[in-house]
Amino acid sequence: MVQVVNALSFDIEDYFQVSNFEALAPFERWERFEPRVEENTRKILDLLAVHGVQATFFILGWVAERFPGLVKAIAAGGHEIGTHGYRHRLVYTLTPDQFREDLRRSIGWIEPAAGKKVQGHRAPSFSITEKSLWAVDVLKEEGLRYDSSIFPVRHPRYGIPGTPPQPHEIRPGFWEFPMSALKLGRFKLPIAGGGYFRLYPYRMTRWGIRRLNRRALPAVVYLHPWEFDPDQPRLEASLQARFRHYTNLRKTAGRLDRLLGEFSFAPLGAILENYSGRLENHWVRR
Ligand SMILES: [Zn+2]
């Protein structure tokens, strides 16, 4: 059996920038929160260095603007650099022009700090849906090579249920690397990242990734720096929002450590290279 290489990614944002807390921590107030993204991202970099694994870091432009040294450290670790937009706005709440402007602004901060070209995009909260599918055209026009934002599931806030589960050319020369969902009969279960990674027992995530790999599908593992920070300041959000954000924060680092020992991982761009044979080789080393 051929070993499937899975995709490892991190969306680099701080604990107060998540869509889940948007009403409590609007963009205008971000400056007032204690920043913790730098310290938390360095925990991730250290863990990846121990395992000798490279990943894709989709960085929020706002973070790159304030912490260019962090962006530089990520790039120096041989990781792939992508964009998570500038101010974490849900794509389906924007016009194409607003999305383009936010995208350009993010890349304007990320690329000079990284000294590498940005080729990939991850939308805040997977907000590329049927309603905002025009975003892939904008990404392509802006010179990016791929997007990794579409969840092939039905969910109140995201998802395009009919999306193919494997990386595919969604527009000529432009690729979509969809998020991971396990097909169980008629049901599709999102798996391998963020809240799902923290809420499900580790063994369930492992079982899910193995199942995907048996079908020759690479899993897309995605995590955030704040998920490695059990001591972050707590926001007075709704019970549901707090459950989503704070559950099992103490377990993330240990679980990722274990996962890195049990599966092979690479940045998304490196994996797509195998599919497309055409992406430029800016970061591949293994
Ligand atoms: Zn995000």
XYZ file of N, CA and C and ligand atoms in Angstrom:
859
model
N 0.844 -1.205 0.000
C 0.000 0.000 0.000
C 0.877 1.254 0.000
N 0.532 2.190 -0.847
C 1.270 3.445 -0.903
C 0.872 4.302 0.296
N 1.867 4.863 0.953
C 1.547 5.723 2.078
C 1.094 7.094 1.576
N -0.053 7.515 2.052
C -0.580 8.809 1.638
C 0.036 9.894 2.512
N 0.509 10.943 1.892
C 1.028 12.088 2.643
C -0.136 13.043 2.892
N -0.344 13.377 4.148
C -1.454 14.258 4.521
C -1.011 15.714 4.543
N -1.999 16.597 4.477
C -1.704 18.037 4.451
C -1.803 18.603 5.862
N -0.793 19.373 6.235
C -0.790 19.986 7.562
C -0.829 21.502 7.405
N -1.780 22.135 8.103
C -1.911 23.589 7.944
C -2.274 24.266 9.262
N -1.885 25.532 9.360
C -2.197 26.345 10.538
C -2.718 27.691 10.060
N -3.841 28.108 10.632
C -4.384 29.429 10.311
C -3.902 30.371 11.408
N -3.023 31.295 11.029
C -2.335 32.102 12.040
C -3.124 33.371 12.348
N -3.804 33.301 13.478
C -4.671 34.388 13.961
C -4.652 34.322 15.477
N -5.114 35.393 16.140
C -5.119 35.375 17.600
C -6.488 34.944 18.135
N -6.543 34.672 19.430
C -7.751 34.109 20.052
C -8.971 35.014 19.959
N -8.747 36.339 19.804
C -9.882 37.264 19.762
C -10.320 37.572 18.328
N -9.691 36.937 17.351
C -9.994 37.238 15.948
C -10.902 36.209 15.285
N -11.321 35.212 16.025
C -12.132 34.140 15.439
C -13.554 34.636 15.158
N -14.168 34.064 14.140
C -15.537 34.466 13.763
C -16.508 34.238 14.922
N -16.232 33.188 15.661
C -17.020 32.810 16.826
C -17.175 33.953 17.851
N -16.171 34.826 17.947
C -16.188 35.922 18.933
C -16.339 37.290 18.268
N -16.767 37.299 17.017
C -16.763 38.540 16.247
C -17.568 39.662 16.913
N -18.711 39.299 17.513
C -19.562 40.327 18.117
C -18.895 40.938 19.355
N -18.112 40.134 20.062
C -17.454 40.591 21.294
C -16.149 41.313 21.028
N -15.494 40.926 19.935
C -14.180 41.484 19.639
C -14.133 41.939 18.183
N -14.873 42.990 17.845
C -14.858 43.472 16.465
C -13.482 44.013 16.082
N -13.241 44.063 14.799
C -11.948 44.501 14.249
C -11.443 45.787 14.915
N -12.332 46.739 15.108
C -11.945 48.044 15.670
C -11.345 47.935 17.068
N -11.624 46.831 17.771
C -11.133 46.703 19.144
C -9.946 45.742 19.288
N -9.490 45.170 18.180
C -8.430 44.151 18.265
C -7.191 44.654 18.997
N -6.882 45.937 18.781
C -5.657 46.484 19.390
C -5.694 46.433 20.911
N -6.889 46.344 21.475
C -7.004 46.409 22.940
C -6.732 45.078 23.627
N -6.709 43.992 22.830
C -6.494 42.679 23.448
C -5.000 42.365 23.580
N -4.702 41.576 24.594
C -3.315 41.141 24.789
C -2.956 40.161 23.674
N -1.943 40.487 22.845
C -1.620 39.550 21.757
C -0.872 38.324 22.279
N -1.231 37.171 21.771
C -0.573 35.924 22.203
C -0.182 35.061 21.004
N -0.432 35.579 19.800
C -0.252 34.761 18.596
C 1.215 34.394 18.361
N 2.124 35.310 18.714
C 3.530 35.062 18.426
C 4.054 33.890 19.272
N 3.809 34.007 20.569
C 4.258 32.957 21.491
C 3.628 31.598 21.127
N 2.341 31.611 20.828
C 1.659 30.351 20.532
C 2.132 29.734 19.216
N 2.390 30.580 18.218
C 2.873 30.047 16.937
C 4.271 29.460 17.106
N 5.046 30.060 17.986
C 6.396 29.516 18.219
C 6.347 28.125 18.855
N 5.307 27.868 19.652
C 5.130 26.505 20.195
C 4.942 25.512 19.043
N 4.148 25.927 18.059
C 3.892 25.064 16.896
C 5.185 24.838 16.121
N 5.923 25.916 15.887
C 7.178 25.797 15.124
C 8.147 24.849 15.823
N 8.219 24.944 17.147
C 9.118 24.063 17.905
C 8.708 22.599 17.746
N 7.413 22.356 17.838
C 6.918 20.984 17.723
C 7.198 20.417 16.325
N 6.984 21.229 15.301
C 7.239 20.761 13.936
C 8.728 20.498 13.722
N 9.560 21.342 14.339
C 11.014 21.160 14.186
C 11.456 19.833 14.808
N 10.853 19.489 15.943
C 11.201 18.217 16.599
C 10.911 17.042 15.664
N 9.813 17.137 14.932
C 9.424 16.048 14.034
C 10.003 16.202 12.631
N 10.651 17.318 12.363
C 11.188 17.548 11.017
C 10.089 17.617 9.966
N 8.962 18.229 10.327
C 7.813 18.297 9.415
C 7.591 19.741 8.962
N 7.256 19.908 7.689
C 6.895 21.230 7.177
C 5.387 21.301 6.927
N 4.854 22.503 7.093
C 3.406 22.701 6.964
C 3.125 23.977 6.179
N 1.846 24.228 5.939
C 1.425 25.499 5.343
C 0.870 26.390 6.446
N 1.329 27.633 6.486
C 0.825 28.610 7.448
C 0.036 29.676 6.701
N -1.285 29.647 6.881
C -2.145 30.674 6.282
C -2.224 31.824 7.285
N -1.552 32.906 6.970
C -1.357 33.969 7.956
C -2.332 35.122 7.727
N -2.905 35.608 8.812
C -3.771 36.780 8.737
C -2.893 38.009 8.501
N -3.277 38.838 7.507
C -2.471 40.020 7.172
C -2.258 40.937 8.372
N -3.273 41.079 9.194
C -3.181 41.929 10.401
C -2.063 41.436 11.317
N -1.914 40.131 11.402
C -0.852 39.536 12.232
C 0.509 39.783 11.583
N 0.581 39.600 10.264
C 1.858 39.806 9.554
C 2.326 41.253 9.677
N 1.377 42.185 9.664
C 1.711 43.601 9.781
C 2.360 43.896 11.135
N 1.847 43.269 12.180
C 2.361 43.540 13.535
C 3.518 42.647 13.957
N 3.600 41.464 13.375
C 4.649 40.521 13.789
C 5.445 40.006 12.588
N 6.107 40.918 11.866
C 6.858 40.458 10.679
C 7.966 39.461 11.052
N 8.493 39.598 12.271
C 9.543 38.665 12.711
C 9.019 37.242 12.814
N 7.766 37.125 13.194
C 7.148 35.796 13.286
C 6.998 35.189 11.891
N 6.556 36.006 10.944
C 6.397 35.537 9.562
C 7.751 35.064 9.018
N 8.764 35.829 9.342
C 10.117 35.483 8.910
C 10.571 34.154 9.525
N 10.252 33.959 10.804
C 10.639 32.716 11.490
C 9.916 31.513 10.874
N 8.656 31.701 10.508
C 7.901 30.606 9.876
C 8.566 30.243 8.543
N 8.842 31.271 7.749
C 9.468 31.037 6.437
C 10.840 30.387 6.604
N 11.583 30.822 7.624
C 12.925 30.282 7.850
C 12.883 28.799 8.221
N 11.745 28.350 8.748
C 11.595 26.934 9.086
C 11.291 26.075 7.869
N 11.275 26.682 6.699
C 11.030 25.925 5.467
C 9.554 25.681 5.200
N 8.699 26.373 5.943
C 7.264 26.159 5.773
C 6.702 26.973 4.608
N 5.562 26.525 4.125
C 4.894 27.257 3.062
C 4.072 28.391 3.680
N 4.071 29.523 2.994
C 3.344 30.696 3.485
C 2.115 30.944 2.616
N 0.956 31.020 3.265
C -0.272 31.346 2.550
C -0.978 32.501 3.233
N -2.118 32.910 2.691
C -2.862 34.017 3.300
C -4.208 33.557 3.862
N -4.577 34.187 4.974
C -5.868 33.942 5.628
C -6.707 35.227 5.553
N -6.363 36.099 4.567
C -7.034 37.395 4.445
C -6.426 38.408 5.394
N -6.901 39.658 5.345
C -6.332 40.684 6.224
C -7.087 40.815 7.541
N -8.409 40.945 7.481
C -9.119 41.187 8.740
C -10.193 40.158 9.077
N -10.005 38.963 8.557
C -10.840 37.818 8.944
C -12.327 38.065 8.688
N -12.637 38.567 7.514
C -14.041 38.770 7.187
C -14.579 37.577 6.404
N -15.784 37.166 6.718
C -16.399 36.037 6.023
C -16.595 36.420 4.558
N -16.110 35.577 3.664
C -16.096 35.928 2.243
C -17.507 36.203 1.721
N -18.486 35.427 2.191
C -19.838 35.619 1.651
C -20.536 36.872 2.189
N -19.859 37.619 3.047
C -20.417 38.912 3.466
C -19.780 40.063 2.672
N -18.857 39.748 1.771
C -18.124 40.779 1.024
C -18.575 40.826 -0.433
N -18.292 41.943 -1.088
C -18.423 41.997 -2.541
C -17.088 41.497 -3.109
N -17.074 41.091 -4.385
C -15.794 40.663 -4.976
C -14.710 41.741 -4.839
N -15.075 43.015 -4.984
C -14.070 44.080 -4.862
C -13.523 44.189 -3.444
N -14.398 44.065 -2.462
C -13.949 44.114 -1.065
C -13.036 42.931 -0.752
N -13.403 41.776 -1.293
C -12.578 40.581 -1.066
C -11.190 40.766 -1.684
N -11.167 41.308 -2.903
C -9.901 41.534 -3.600
C -9.011 42.500 -2.810
N -9.636 43.544 -2.303
C -8.881 44.543 -1.556
C -8.285 43.957 -0.264
N -9.106 43.180 0.436
C -8.660 42.543 1.679
C -7.514 41.553 1.391
N -7.660 40.818 0.290
C -6.649 39.842 -0.118
C -5.318 40.540 -0.439
N -5.400 41.615 -1.241
C -4.180 42.344 -1.629
C -3.488 42.930 -0.405
N -4.311 43.465 0.498
C -3.740 44.062 1.702
C -3.002 42.995 2.520
N -3.566 41.811 2.643
C -2.915 40.745 3.411
C -1.589 40.357 2.757
N -1.619 40.143 1.459
C -0.407 39.709 0.754
C 0.660 40.798 0.807
N 0.198 42.058 0.793
C 1.120 43.198 0.890
C 1.936 43.189 2.176
N 1.408 42.614 3.233
C 2.169 42.499 4.484
C 2.911 41.180 4.594
N 2.291 40.111 4.085
C 2.857 38.768 4.281
C 4.106 38.541 3.423
N 4.011 38.840 2.125
C 5.124 38.505 1.217
C 6.440 39.195 1.582
N 6.436 40.517 1.844
C 7.728 41.136 2.181
C 8.330 40.560 3.467
N 7.474 40.236 4.436
C 7.984 39.683 5.703
C 8.535 38.280 5.491
N 7.867 37.504 4.646
C 8.273 36.106 4.439
C 9.413 35.983 3.445
N 9.475 36.920 2.501
C 10.454 36.787 1.426
C 10.106 35.633 0.497
N 8.839 35.230 0.500
C 8.374 34.163 -0.391
C 7.047 34.585 -0.980
N 6.716 33.991 -2.101
C 5.435 34.301 -2.733
C 4.302 33.523 -2.078
N 3.184 34.188 -1.946
C 1.981 33.526 -1.436
C 1.257 32.867 -2.608
N 1.004 31.571 -2.483
C 0.306 30.864 -3.570
C -1.013 30.263 -3.144
N -1.223 30.183 -1.830
C -2.437 29.528 -1.341
C -3.252 30.412 -0.422
N -4.533 30.129 -0.348
C -5.483 30.927 0.443
C -6.389 30.009 1.255
N -6.610 30.403 2.490
C -7.656 29.750 3.307
C -8.604 30.821 3.794
N -9.872 30.690 3.451
C -10.870 31.695 3.837
C -11.197 31.585 5.320
N -11.443 32.719 5.978
C -11.911 32.686 7.363
C -13.162 31.819 7.480
N -13.135 30.909 8.426
C -14.297 30.038 8.698
C -14.862 29.362 7.445
N -13.984 28.976 6.529
C -14.383 28.178 5.344
C -15.511 28.846 4.574
N -15.453 30.195 4.486
C -16.603 30.947 3.986
C -16.673 31.059 2.467
N -16.021 30.156 1.758
C -16.289 30.064 0.311
C -17.361 28.996 0.122
N -18.535 29.479 -0.248
C -19.708 28.613 -0.422
C -20.256 28.857 -1.825
N -21.397 28.247 -2.128
C -22.026 28.482 -3.446
C -22.199 29.986 -3.695
N -22.555 30.682 -2.609
C -22.849 32.110 -2.678
C -21.598 32.953 -2.971
N -20.459 32.469 -2.584
C -19.220 33.258 -2.733
C -18.178 32.528 -3.580
N -18.656 31.657 -4.455
C -17.725 30.886 -5.288
C -16.950 31.769 -6.264
N -17.461 32.996 -6.491
C -16.728 33.968 -7.312
C -15.330 34.234 -6.731
N -15.146 33.929 -5.451
C -13.854 34.203 -4.813
C -12.712 33.438 -5.483
N -12.995 32.237 -5.984
C -11.895 31.483 -6.615
C -11.432 32.189 -7.900
N -12.357 32.860 -8.576
C -11.948 33.622 -9.767
C -11.057 34.801 -9.368
N -11.422 35.467 -8.281
C -10.601 36.588 -7.803
C -9.211 36.072 -7.400
N -9.169 34.969 -6.693
C -7.874 34.416 -6.249
C -6.995 34.095 -7.451
N -7.612 33.510 -8.459
C -6.853 33.174 -9.668
C -6.356 34.443 -10.367
N -7.239 35.417 -10.498
C -6.850 36.678 -11.155
C -5.708 37.365 -10.413
N -5.684 37.202 -9.077
C -4.641 37.843 -8.275
C -3.337 37.047 -8.269
N -3.306 35.972 -9.043
C -2.050 35.241 -9.225
C -1.821 34.108 -8.240
N -2.820 33.769 -7.428
C -2.650 32.634 -6.533
C -2.835 31.332 -7.305
N -2.380 30.238 -6.696
C -2.442 28.953 -7.387
C -3.504 28.021 -6.826
N -3.831 28.215 -5.551
C -4.828 27.311 -4.996
C -5.555 27.938 -3.811
N -6.691 27.326 -3.504
C -7.492 27.690 -2.344
C -7.723 26.418 -1.529
N -7.849 26.574 -0.214
C -8.199 25.431 0.630
C -9.207 25.900 1.660
N -10.449 26.031 1.240
C -11.487 26.631 2.090
C -12.827 25.930 2.014
N -12.997 25.040 1.061
C -14.337 24.490 0.857
C -14.513 23.194 1.633
N -15.515 23.195 2.506
C -15.850 21.992 3.260
C -16.936 21.241 2.494
N -16.689 19.994 2.112
C -17.703 19.277 1.313
C -18.846 18.736 2.173
N -19.356 19.572 3.060
C -20.434 19.141 3.962
C -21.538 20.198 3.985
N -22.655 19.828 4.624
C -23.724 20.785 4.875
C -23.597 21.257 6.312
N -23.458 22.555 6.497
C -23.251 23.131 7.830
C -23.929 24.498 7.802
N -24.468 24.955 8.929
C -25.180 26.246 8.888
C -24.320 27.409 8.392
N -23.012 27.389 8.646
C -22.186 28.548 8.295
C -21.263 28.312 7.110
N -21.081 27.092 6.698
C -20.172 26.839 5.562
C -20.505 25.535 4.852
N -19.741 25.261 3.775
C -19.872 23.984 3.102
C -20.526 24.048 1.740
N -19.990 23.216 0.822
C -20.631 22.945 -0.467
C -20.688 21.420 -0.544
N -21.859 20.841 -0.221
C -21.935 19.378 -0.059
C -21.445 18.591 -1.274
N -21.617 19.119 -2.478
C -21.248 18.348 -3.665
C -19.792 18.452 -4.083
N -18.980 19.172 -3.317
C -17.561 19.335 -3.694
C -16.829 18.000 -3.704
N -16.037 17.717 -4.745
C -15.256 16.473 -4.741
C -14.324 16.439 -3.536
N -14.097 15.254 -2.954
C -13.277 15.189 -1.733
C -11.771 15.323 -1.988
N -11.327 15.121 -3.211
C -9.885 15.165 -3.489
C -9.493 16.535 -4.048
N -8.207 16.897 -3.968
C -7.767 18.144 -4.605
C -8.129 18.120 -6.088
N -8.669 19.220 -6.576
C -9.106 19.240 -7.968
C -8.949 20.637 -8.563
N -8.867 20.655 -9.890
C -8.698 21.916 -10.610
C -10.081 22.557 -10.725
N -10.357 23.519 -9.855
C -11.704 24.097 -9.796
C -11.905 25.122 -10.921
N -10.776 25.710 -11.380
C -10.747 26.568 -12.560
C -9.486 26.167 -13.316
N -9.425 26.380 -14.634
C -8.203 25.973 -15.347
C -6.960 26.567 -14.686
N -6.060 25.713 -14.256
C -4.815 26.183 -13.643
C -4.945 26.636 -12.203
N -6.105 26.510 -11.626
C -6.301 26.923 -10.232
C -6.965 25.782 -9.456
N -6.360 25.463 -8.298
C -6.752 24.255 -7.575
C -7.505 24.535 -6.290
N -8.393 23.611 -5.977
C -9.057 23.614 -4.670
C -8.604 22.379 -3.903
N -8.161 22.602 -2.674
C -7.790 21.489 -1.787
C -8.841 21.479 -0.684
N -9.906 20.673 -0.864
C -11.033 20.760 0.067
C -10.690 20.241 1.462
N -11.447 20.709 2.446
C -11.284 20.265 3.812
C -11.755 18.812 3.912
N -11.387 18.142 5.014
C -11.655 16.705 5.102
C -13.004 16.382 5.736
N -13.713 15.482 5.070
C -14.956 14.960 5.625
C -15.022 13.475 5.284
N -15.483 12.702 6.258
C -15.584 11.262 6.070
C -16.985 10.914 5.633
N -17.090 10.144 4.564
C -18.406 9.744 4.110
C -18.798 8.466 4.848
N -19.876 8.557 5.599
C -20.371 7.389 6.339
C -21.818 7.178 5.925
N -22.008 6.312 4.930
C -23.354 6.160 4.372
C -23.784 7.461 3.720
N -24.916 7.978 4.162
C -25.404 9.236 3.572
C -24.882 10.455 4.314
N -24.179 10.192 5.383
C -23.736 11.265 6.258
C -22.271 11.612 5.994
N -21.927 12.884 6.124
C -20.519 13.269 6.006
C -20.066 13.937 7.295
N -18.990 13.441 7.824
C -18.479 13.899 9.104
C -17.206 14.727 8.905
N -17.260 16.032 9.250
C -16.028 16.831 9.162
C -14.995 16.260 10.132
N -13.753 16.241 9.714
C -12.746 15.594 10.555
C -11.368 16.233 10.380
N -10.528 16.055 11.388
C -9.082 16.303 11.311
C -8.630 17.734 11.564
N -9.525 18.636 11.962
C -9.023 19.984 12.232
C -9.822 20.725 13.279
N -9.214 21.778 13.802
C -9.875 22.745 14.675
C -10.718 22.118 15.768
N -11.948 22.597 15.881
C -12.871 22.113 16.907
C -13.105 20.615 16.806
N -13.142 20.088 15.589
C -13.363 18.644 15.424
C -12.193 17.864 16.009
N -10.990 18.373 15.793
C -9.782 17.729 16.323
C -9.802 17.741 17.856
N -10.292 18.846 18.428
C -10.309 18.950 19.892
C -11.484 18.211 20.525
N -12.627 18.218 19.851
C -13.823 17.617 20.454
C -13.836 16.093 20.343
N -13.452 15.557 19.179
C -13.442 14.098 19.035
C -12.260 13.522 19.806
N -12.423 12.298 20.301
C -11.253 11.641 20.917
C -10.149 11.469 19.871
N -8.892 11.445 20.316
C -7.775 11.302 19.376
C -7.951 10.087 18.469
N -8.389 8.989 19.070
C -8.495 7.749 18.289
C -9.489 7.868 17.146
N -10.481 8.692 17.338
C -11.471 8.877 16.277
C -10.841 9.645 15.103
N -10.058 10.665 15.417
C -9.357 11.405 14.364
C -8.424 10.464 13.609
N -7.692 9.655 14.374
C -6.756 8.727 13.733
C -7.490 7.745 12.827
N -8.583 7.225 13.331
C -9.400 6.291 12.545
C -9.890 6.968 11.261
N -10.333 8.199 11.388
C -10.846 8.934 10.232
C -9.772 9.177 9.188
N -8.597 9.576 9.637
C -7.509 9.848 8.678
C -7.095 8.549 7.976
N -7.038 7.475 8.736
C -6.687 6.186 8.111
C -7.702 5.804 7.051
N -8.956 6.033 7.379
C -10.024 5.702 6.431
C -9.902 6.520 5.145
N -9.617 7.816 5.302
C -9.411 8.667 4.123
C -8.218 8.168 3.320
N -7.132 7.871 4.021
C -5.904 7.447 3.352
C -6.102 6.131 2.599
N -6.923 5.253 3.153
C -7.201 3.993 2.459
C -7.901 4.245 1.125
N -8.603 5.370 1.056
C -9.233 5.751 -0.222
C -8.320 6.663 -1.033
N -7.046 6.684 -0.657
C -6.027 7.498 -1.340
C -6.295 8.997 -1.215
N -7.048 9.396 -0.195
C -7.315 10.820 0.019
C -6.408 11.375 1.120
N -5.692 12.467 0.833
C -4.920 13.102 1.901
C -5.868 13.869 2.828
N -5.680 13.703 4.135
C -6.467 14.496 5.080
C -5.883 15.904 5.133
N -6.739 16.875 5.429
C -6.262 18.243 5.662
C -6.406 18.534 7.155
N -5.288 18.483 7.859
C -5.294 18.835 9.278
C -5.096 20.342 9.370
N -5.965 21.024 10.123
C -5.808 22.470 10.305
C -5.986 22.806 11.785
N -5.096 23.648 12.279
C -5.170 24.088 13.681
C -4.809 25.562 13.755
N -5.067 26.159 14.917
C -4.807 27.586 15.133
C -3.898 27.750 16.345
N -3.072 28.797 16.367
C -2.170 28.989 17.521
C -2.918 29.035 18.850
N -4.087 29.668 18.896
C -4.822 29.773 20.164
C -5.294 28.425 20.671
N -5.317 27.417 19.817
C -5.718 26.080 20.275
C -4.613 25.395 21.077
N -3.441 26.042 21.120
C -2.304 25.518 21.890
C -2.117 26.322 23.180
N -3.132 27.092 23.559
C -2.973 28.062 24.647
C -4.113 27.962 25.669
N -4.010 27.002 26.596
C -5.087 26.851 27.586
C -5.204 28.047 28.531
N -4.168 28.875 28.617
C -4.180 29.991 29.567
C -4.596 31.324 28.952
N -5.120 31.306 27.730
C -5.523 32.554 27.069
C -6.638 33.251 27.863
N -6.708 34.586 27.771
C -7.790 35.322 28.438
C -9.146 34.835 27.936
N -10.085 34.682 28.848
C -11.406 34.159 28.480
C -12.360 35.286 28.114
N -13.103 35.093 27.034
C -14.109 36.086 26.648
C -15.485 35.628 27.123
N -16.311 36.597 27.482
C -17.650 36.285 28.011
C -18.629 36.036 26.875
N -18.389 34.979 26.141
C -19.245 34.673 24.992
C -20.404 33.762 25.421
N -21.240 33.398 24.452
C -22.346 32.477 24.742
C -21.770 31.113 25.118
N -22.599 30.325 25.764
C -22.165 28.997 26.197
C -21.674 28.177 25.001
N -22.412 28.255 23.910
C -22.057 27.490 22.712
C -20.702 27.953 22.151
N -20.520 29.271 22.091
C -19.268 29.813 21.556
C -18.093 29.422 22.452
N -18.327 29.469 23.753
C -17.245 29.092 24.673
C -16.921 27.610 24.560
N -17.948 26.793 24.428
C -17.732 25.352 24.275
C -16.859 25.084 23.046
N -17.219 25.738 21.946
C -16.491 25.550 20.693
C -15.026 25.982 20.806
N -14.806 27.068 21.523
C -13.465 27.658 21.541
C -12.555 27.060 22.622
N -13.119 26.737 23.779
C -12.259 26.398 24.914
C -12.139 24.904 25.226
N -12.962 24.064 24.596
C -12.920 22.637 24.945
C -11.584 21.999 24.550
N -11.002 21.307 25.510
C -9.794 20.489 25.271
C -8.570 21.252 24.757
N -8.453 22.527 25.103
C -7.260 23.274 24.681
C -5.976 22.647 25.243
N -6.098 22.019 26.399
C -4.910 21.398 27.005
C -4.433 20.178 26.241
N -5.305 19.646 25.386
C -4.949 18.385 24.715
C -4.337 18.580 23.334
N -4.473 19.790 22.766
C -4.086 19.974 21.355
C -2.631 19.617 21.093
N -1.720 20.166 21.891
C -0.291 19.966 21.608
C 0.083 18.488 21.684
N -0.384 17.810 22.716
C -0.060 16.390 22.878
C -0.621 15.554 21.740
N -1.829 15.895 21.347
C -2.454 15.137 20.249
C -1.727 15.363 18.921
N -1.338 16.615 18.676
C -0.631 16.878 17.422
C 0.722 16.162 17.427
N 1.379 16.181 18.567
C 2.659 15.487 18.709
C 2.489 14.012 18.312
N 1.429 13.412 18.811
C 1.157 12.008 18.535
C 0.845 11.784 17.052
N 0.043 12.666 16.517
C -0.363 12.565 15.115
C 0.855 12.653 14.184
N 1.772 13.564 14.535
C 2.962 13.751 13.695
C 3.844 12.507 13.720
N 3.744 11.733 14.801
C 4.498 10.488 14.881
C 3.830 9.345 14.125
N 2.539 9.473 13.864
C 1.800 8.342 13.289
C 1.475 8.473 11.799
N 1.571 9.689 11.272
C 1.257 9.898 9.851
C 2.334 10.759 9.200
N 2.364 10.728 7.867
C 3.270 11.619 7.127
C 2.521 12.881 6.744
N 3.252 14.002 6.824
C 2.628 15.288 6.497
C 3.527 16.115 5.604
N 2.889 17.013 4.857
C 3.617 17.966 4.018
C 2.745 19.208 3.856
N 3.340 20.308 3.391
C 2.525 21.490 3.087
C 1.564 21.193 1.936
N 0.490 21.928 1.870
C -0.510 21.690 0.822
C 0.086 21.862 -0.577
N 0.909 22.891 -0.737
C 1.486 23.153 -2.051
C 2.307 21.982 -2.563
N 3.012 21.323 -1.643
C 3.852 20.180 -2.030
C 2.984 19.015 -2.489
N 1.872 18.814 -1.817
C 0.980 17.711 -2.187
C 0.293 18.015 -3.523
N -0.106 19.263 -3.682
C -0.762 19.649 -4.935
C 0.174 19.494 -6.124
N 1.429 19.682 -5.859
C 2.420 19.521 -6.917
C 2.323 18.137 -7.549
N 2.056 17.142 -6.702
C 1.901 15.779 -7.211
C 0.642 15.630 -8.054
N -0.354 16.385 -7.699
C -1.604 16.314 -8.468
C -1.474 17.073 -9.782
N -0.882 18.239 -9.699
C -0.888 19.127 -10.862
C 0.401 19.039 -11.664
N 1.523 18.781 -10.964
C 2.812 18.771 -11.631
C 3.178 20.135 -12.177
N 2.408 21.154 -11.793
C 2.622 22.453 -12.407
C 2.886 23.587 -11.424
N 2.579 23.361 -10.167
C 2.803 24.436 -9.206
C 4.297 24.697 -9.078
N 4.631 25.921 -8.930
C 6.058 26.245 -8.804
C 6.609 25.751 -7.483
N 7.832 25.292 -7.570
C 8.433 24.648 -6.411
C 9.184 25.652 -5.552
N 8.431 26.388 -4.731
C 9.057 27.406 -3.896
C 9.431 26.884 -2.525
N 8.843 25.767 -2.154
C 8.974 25.377 -0.754
C 9.256 23.898 -0.546
N 9.112 23.095 -1.599
C 9.181 21.655 -1.393
C 10.606 21.223 -1.075
N 10.751 20.415 -0.054
C 12.092 19.949 0.267
C 12.133 18.474 0.616
N 11.010 17.845 0.831
C 11.062 16.451 1.253
C 10.410 15.527 0.238
Zn -9.515 31.998 10.935
